[in-house]
Amino acid sequence: MSAAAKRVLITAGGSGIGRAMAEGFSAAGFEVWITDLNPDTVANLPEGWRGTVTNAADEASVKALFAEITATWGGLDVLCANAGIAGPTALVEDVALADWRACVSVNLEGAFLAAKYATPLMKSAKSGSIIVTSSTAGQYGYPNRAPYAAAKWAMIGLTKTLAMELGPFGIRANVICPGAVEGPRMEGVLQREAEAKGMSRDQVYAGYAVGTSMRSFVEARDIANMAVFLGSDAARLVSGQVIAVDGHTENPDPKV
């Protein structure tokens, strides 16, 4: 699945799933460009990587990023629209509108803006791959996570539409839906959900695991492996697909 000299942009590529994606693409021979909100992260990247401090939900920031990419690279082969936040954990009647808007803005609008500015570069080349990081919450919904589930669900609709619009130009668009991913971000989700449900962190963790056929969380590298496949020529006719990397979710909210 190697692709010499292909260029990939990964939003929120400084940590977690994004960092694993960047490492996977780099290992496969891609030129890597990441965005992150932390200037220190961008200033201390592995040799050969490029990075820009970018607010994924701010159009001026994203526009400036793509102007820099165009001036430096002259084009883009793969976009991983990966930026996202977990949002609040609360019953829908307790969700503040500001928290709703922040979650939808980073997740959904961030993916939209990245695709909006990547598309002209890919159209001019008549090729490209757009990979959007959604979630199994975007396939099933999830209690106490209305803003996140709604945004992730909408990202699937966005990507399906991109596949239809861009297919005639040789551009593919696909969605990866991670299940529960081990790491600091998921730990925060577990703690907040435990408080909201009056359960222990370990009970919530067990519930996520037992809700999958493989009785397991996934790791960031599992998501990265799928992204590298979708960005490579091995997936040249894979488009408009929603691919879960989750150990097969049977029950998104098991009562444990």
Short mmCIF file of C-alpha atoms in Angstrom, two decimals:
data_model
loop_
_atom_site.label_atom_id
_atom_site.label_comp_id
_atom_site.label_asym_id
_atom_site.label_seq_id
_atom_site.Cartn_x
_atom_site.Cartn_y
_atom_site.Cartn_z
CA MET A 1 0.00 0.00 0.00
CA SER A 2 2.99 2.32 -0.30
CA ALA A 3 2.64 5.42 -2.44
CA ALA A 4 5.89 7.24 -3.13
CA ALA A 5 5.62 11.04 -3.10
CA LYS A 6 1.90 11.14 -2.37
CA ARG A 7 0.90 14.03 -0.10
CA VAL A 8 -1.45 13.67 2.87
CA LEU A 9 -2.95 16.29 5.17
CA ILE A 10 -4.23 15.12 8.56
CA THR A 11 -6.21 17.59 10.65
CA ALA A 12 -5.63 17.25 14.39
CA GLY A 13 -2.64 15.10 13.56
CA GLY A 14 -0.61 15.93 16.64
CA SER A 15 -2.02 13.31 18.99
CA GLY A 16 -4.34 10.33 19.32
CA ILE A 17 -5.85 8.92 16.14
CA GLY A 18 -4.43 11.75 14.05
CA ARG A 19 -0.88 11.12 15.21
CA ALA A 20 -1.26 7.40 14.53
CA MET A 21 -2.54 8.23 11.04
CA ALA A 22 0.44 10.49 10.40
CA GLU A 23 2.87 7.78 11.52
CA GLY A 24 1.11 5.19 9.37
CA PHE A 25 1.13 7.33 6.24
CA SER A 26 4.76 8.30 6.81
CA ALA A 27 5.76 4.66 7.15
CA ALA A 28 3.95 3.93 3.86
CA GLY A 29 5.99 6.55 2.00
CA PHE A 30 3.63 9.51 2.02
CA GLU A 31 4.69 13.11 2.58
CA VAL A 32 2.90 14.17 5.76
CA TRP A 33 1.39 17.51 6.80
CA ILE A 34 -0.52 17.80 10.07
CA THR A 35 -2.51 20.49 11.80
CA ASP A 36 -2.79 21.01 15.52
CA LEU A 37 -3.90 23.75 17.90
CA ASN A 38 -0.75 23.42 20.00
CA PRO A 39 2.23 25.41 18.64
CA ASP A 40 4.67 23.24 20.60
CA THR A 41 3.36 20.12 18.90
CA VAL A 42 3.74 21.67 15.46
CA ALA A 43 7.24 22.91 16.32
CA ASN A 44 8.45 19.46 17.36
CA LEU A 45 7.43 17.08 14.59
CA PRO A 46 9.44 14.14 13.25
CA GLU A 47 11.97 14.94 10.55
CA GLY A 48 10.37 15.48 7.17
CA TRP A 49 6.87 16.21 8.47
CA ARG A 50 5.24 19.58 7.98
CA GLY A 51 2.73 21.18 10.32
CA THR A 52 0.57 24.25 10.78
CA VAL A 53 -1.26 25.64 13.79
CA THR A 54 -4.84 25.62 12.53
CA ASN A 55 -8.31 26.01 14.01
CA ALA A 56 -10.29 23.42 12.05
CA ALA A 57 -13.58 25.23 12.69
CA ASP A 58 -12.37 28.68 11.56
CA GLU A 59 -12.63 29.29 7.83
CA ALA A 60 -9.91 31.95 7.70
CA SER A 61 -7.51 29.59 9.47
CA VAL A 62 -8.33 26.70 7.14
CA LYS A 63 -8.10 28.92 4.05
CA ALA A 64 -4.64 30.09 5.13
CA LEU A 65 -3.59 26.47 5.68
CA PHE A 66 -4.54 25.47 2.15
CA ALA A 67 -2.83 28.54 0.68
CA GLU A 68 0.34 27.36 2.44
CA ILE A 69 -0.13 23.80 1.17
CA THR A 70 -0.67 25.05 -2.39
CA ALA A 71 2.42 27.25 -2.25
CA THR A 72 4.58 24.48 -0.78
CA TRP A 73 3.28 21.28 -2.34
CA GLY A 74 1.25 22.52 -5.29
CA GLY A 75 -1.47 19.97 -4.61
CA LEU A 76 -2.85 17.35 -2.26
CA ASP A 77 -3.51 13.64 -2.75
CA VAL A 78 -5.15 12.59 0.52
CA LEU A 79 -7.14 14.51 3.11
CA CYS A 80 -7.84 13.00 6.52
CA ALA A 81 -10.53 15.22 8.05
CA ASN A 82 -9.90 13.99 11.55
CA ALA A 83 -10.37 17.01 13.84
CA GLY A 84 -13.01 16.50 16.49
CA ILE A 85 -14.00 16.94 20.11
CA ALA A 86 -16.07 14.74 22.40
CA GLY A 87 -18.54 17.44 23.42
CA PRO A 88 -20.66 17.37 26.58
CA THR A 89 -22.00 14.30 28.35
CA ALA A 90 -25.52 15.14 29.48
CA LEU A 91 -29.18 14.48 28.85
CA VAL A 92 -30.43 16.45 25.88
CA GLU A 93 -32.47 18.81 28.07
CA ASP A 94 -29.33 19.67 30.01
CA VAL A 95 -27.08 20.42 27.02
CA ALA A 96 -26.23 24.11 26.71
CA LEU A 97 -26.66 25.52 23.21
CA ALA A 98 -23.11 26.88 23.30
CA ASP A 99 -21.75 23.39 24.02
CA TRP A 100 -23.90 21.93 21.22
CA ARG A 101 -22.61 24.49 18.74
CA ALA A 102 -18.98 24.01 19.75
CA CYS A 103 -19.20 20.25 19.25
CA VAL A 104 -20.97 20.48 15.90
CA SER A 105 -18.62 23.24 14.75
CA VAL A 106 -15.37 21.36 15.31
CA ASN A 107 -16.63 17.97 14.13
CA LEU A 108 -19.00 18.70 11.25
CA GLU A 109 -17.97 22.16 10.11
CA GLY A 110 -14.31 21.21 10.50
CA ALA A 111 -14.77 18.32 8.08
CA PHE A 112 -16.77 20.51 5.70
CA LEU A 113 -14.14 23.27 5.62
CA ALA A 114 -11.29 20.84 5.05
CA ALA A 115 -13.17 19.20 2.19
CA LYS A 116 -14.20 22.56 0.74
CA TYR A 117 -10.60 23.73 0.35
CA ALA A 118 -9.09 20.35 -0.55
CA THR A 119 -11.57 19.73 -3.36
CA PRO A 120 -10.22 22.29 -5.87
CA LEU A 121 -6.70 20.89 -5.52
CA MET A 122 -7.92 17.35 -6.11
CA LYS A 123 -10.22 18.34 -8.98
CA SER A 124 -7.31 19.95 -10.80
CA ALA A 125 -5.38 16.68 -10.49
CA LYS A 126 -8.46 14.57 -11.28
CA SER A 127 -7.62 12.29 -8.38
CA GLY A 128 -7.62 12.20 -4.60
CA SER A 129 -8.94 10.52 -1.49
CA ILE A 130 -10.94 12.19 1.29
CA ILE A 131 -11.17 10.25 4.55
CA VAL A 132 -13.50 11.52 7.26
CA THR A 133 -13.25 10.33 10.85
CA SER A 134 -16.77 9.83 12.17
CA SER A 135 -17.70 7.37 14.95
CA THR A 136 -19.92 4.40 15.68
CA ALA A 137 -21.97 7.03 17.54
CA GLY A 138 -22.70 8.38 14.06
CA GLN A 139 -24.17 5.03 13.06
CA TYR A 140 -26.22 4.18 16.13
CA GLY A 141 -26.58 7.34 18.20
CA TYR A 142 -25.65 7.31 21.86
CA PRO A 143 -27.48 8.42 25.02
CA ASN A 144 -26.08 11.46 26.85
CA ARG A 145 -24.03 12.38 23.76
CA ALA A 146 -26.57 14.14 21.53
CA PRO A 147 -24.26 16.84 20.05
CA TYR A 148 -21.49 14.35 19.28
CA ALA A 149 -23.79 11.71 17.79
CA ALA A 150 -25.63 14.29 15.68
CA ALA A 151 -22.40 15.78 14.33
CA LYS A 152 -20.85 12.40 13.58
CA TRP A 153 -24.06 11.21 11.88
CA ALA A 154 -24.08 14.32 9.70
CA MET A 155 -20.45 13.74 8.74
CA ILE A 156 -21.52 10.49 7.11
CA GLY A 157 -24.11 12.34 5.02
CA LEU A 158 -21.50 14.92 4.07
CA THR A 159 -19.08 12.24 2.94
CA LYS A 160 -21.69 10.32 0.95
CA THR A 161 -22.48 13.56 -0.87
CA LEU A 162 -18.79 14.26 -1.51
CA ALA A 163 -18.44 10.80 -3.05
CA MET A 164 -21.32 11.56 -5.43
CA GLU A 165 -20.11 15.04 -6.38
CA LEU A 166 -16.44 14.20 -6.75
CA GLY A 167 -16.53 10.69 -8.21
CA PRO A 168 -16.63 11.98 -11.80
CA PHE A 169 -13.33 13.75 -11.10
CA GLY A 170 -11.62 10.57 -9.90
CA ILE A 171 -11.86 11.60 -6.27
CA ARG A 172 -12.93 9.13 -3.60
CA ALA A 173 -14.56 9.91 -0.24
CA ASN A 174 -15.00 7.46 2.61
CA VAL A 175 -15.83 7.44 6.31
CA ILE A 176 -14.06 5.58 9.10
CA CYS A 177 -16.18 4.99 12.20
CA PRO A 178 -13.94 4.15 15.14
CA GLY A 179 -15.40 2.35 18.10
CA ALA A 180 -14.14 3.06 21.61
CA VAL A 181 -10.46 3.93 21.18
CA GLU A 182 -8.01 3.44 24.03
CA GLY A 183 -6.37 6.70 25.10
CA PRO A 184 -6.63 9.92 27.13
CA ARG A 185 -9.63 11.28 25.22
CA MET A 186 -11.64 8.11 25.84
CA GLU A 187 -10.68 8.18 29.50
CA GLY A 188 -12.34 11.59 29.76
CA VAL A 189 -15.47 10.21 28.09
CA LEU A 190 -15.54 7.27 30.49
CA GLN A 191 -15.23 9.49 33.55
CA ARG A 192 -17.94 11.91 32.42
CA GLU A 193 -20.29 9.10 31.44
CA ALA A 194 -19.72 7.36 34.78
CA GLU A 195 -20.73 10.55 36.59
CA ALA A 196 -23.78 11.05 34.38
CA LYS A 197 -24.98 7.45 34.87
CA GLY A 198 -24.03 7.05 38.52
CA MET A 199 -21.65 4.20 37.64
CA SER A 200 -17.96 3.53 38.13
CA ARG A 201 -15.45 4.16 35.39
CA ASP A 202 -14.73 0.41 35.20
CA GLN A 203 -18.43 -0.40 34.79
CA VAL A 204 -18.72 2.00 31.86
CA TYR A 205 -15.53 0.60 30.32
CA ALA A 206 -16.87 -2.95 30.62
CA GLY A 207 -20.11 -1.84 29.00
CA TYR A 208 -18.33 -0.48 25.95
CA ALA A 209 -16.27 -3.65 25.59
CA VAL A 210 -19.12 -6.13 26.07
CA GLY A 211 -21.19 -4.26 23.47
CA THR A 212 -18.83 -5.48 20.74
CA SER A 213 -18.56 -8.96 19.27
CA MET A 214 -14.82 -8.99 19.92
CA ARG A 215 -15.28 -7.75 23.52
CA SER A 216 -12.56 -5.17 23.05
CA PHE A 217 -11.66 -1.52 22.62
CA VAL A 218 -9.63 -0.60 19.54
CA GLU A 219 -6.30 1.21 19.32
CA ALA A 220 -5.42 4.31 17.33
CA ARG A 221 -3.16 2.24 15.07
CA ASP A 222 -6.17 0.17 13.98
CA ILE A 223 -7.82 3.34 12.66
CA ALA A 224 -4.58 4.46 11.08
CA ASN A 225 -4.18 1.19 9.19
CA MET A 226 -7.60 1.63 7.63
CA ALA A 227 -6.85 5.24 6.71
CA VAL A 228 -3.62 4.28 4.95
CA PHE A 229 -5.48 1.63 2.97
CA LEU A 230 -8.20 4.10 1.93
CA GLY A 231 -5.57 6.64 0.93
CA SER A 232 -3.64 4.17 -1.19
CA ASP A 233 -4.10 2.91 -4.73
CA ALA A 234 -5.14 -0.44 -3.24
CA ALA A 235 -8.52 1.21 -2.55
CA ARG A 236 -8.77 2.90 -5.95
CA LEU A 237 -12.45 2.00 -6.43
CA VAL A 238 -13.56 2.20 -2.80
CA SER A 239 -15.75 5.28 -2.38
CA GLY A 240 -18.87 6.35 -0.55
CA GLN A 241 -18.30 3.70 2.11
CA VAL A 242 -18.83 3.84 5.87
CA ILE A 243 -16.32 1.49 7.45
CA ALA A 244 -16.46 0.75 11.16
CA VAL A 245 -13.26 -0.22 12.95
CA ASP A 246 -14.84 -1.25 16.23
CA GLY A 247 -14.68 -4.99 16.83
CA HIS A 248 -18.28 -5.07 15.52
CA THR A 249 -20.72 -3.12 17.64
CA GLU A 250 -23.68 -5.27 18.67
CA ASN A 251 -25.13 -2.93 21.28
CA PRO A 252 -24.02 0.72 21.51
CA ASP A 253 -25.39 1.09 25.05
CA PRO A 254 -25.27 -2.22 26.93
CA LYS A 255 -26.49 -2.16 30.49
CA VAL A 256 -23.65 -3.62 32.56
#
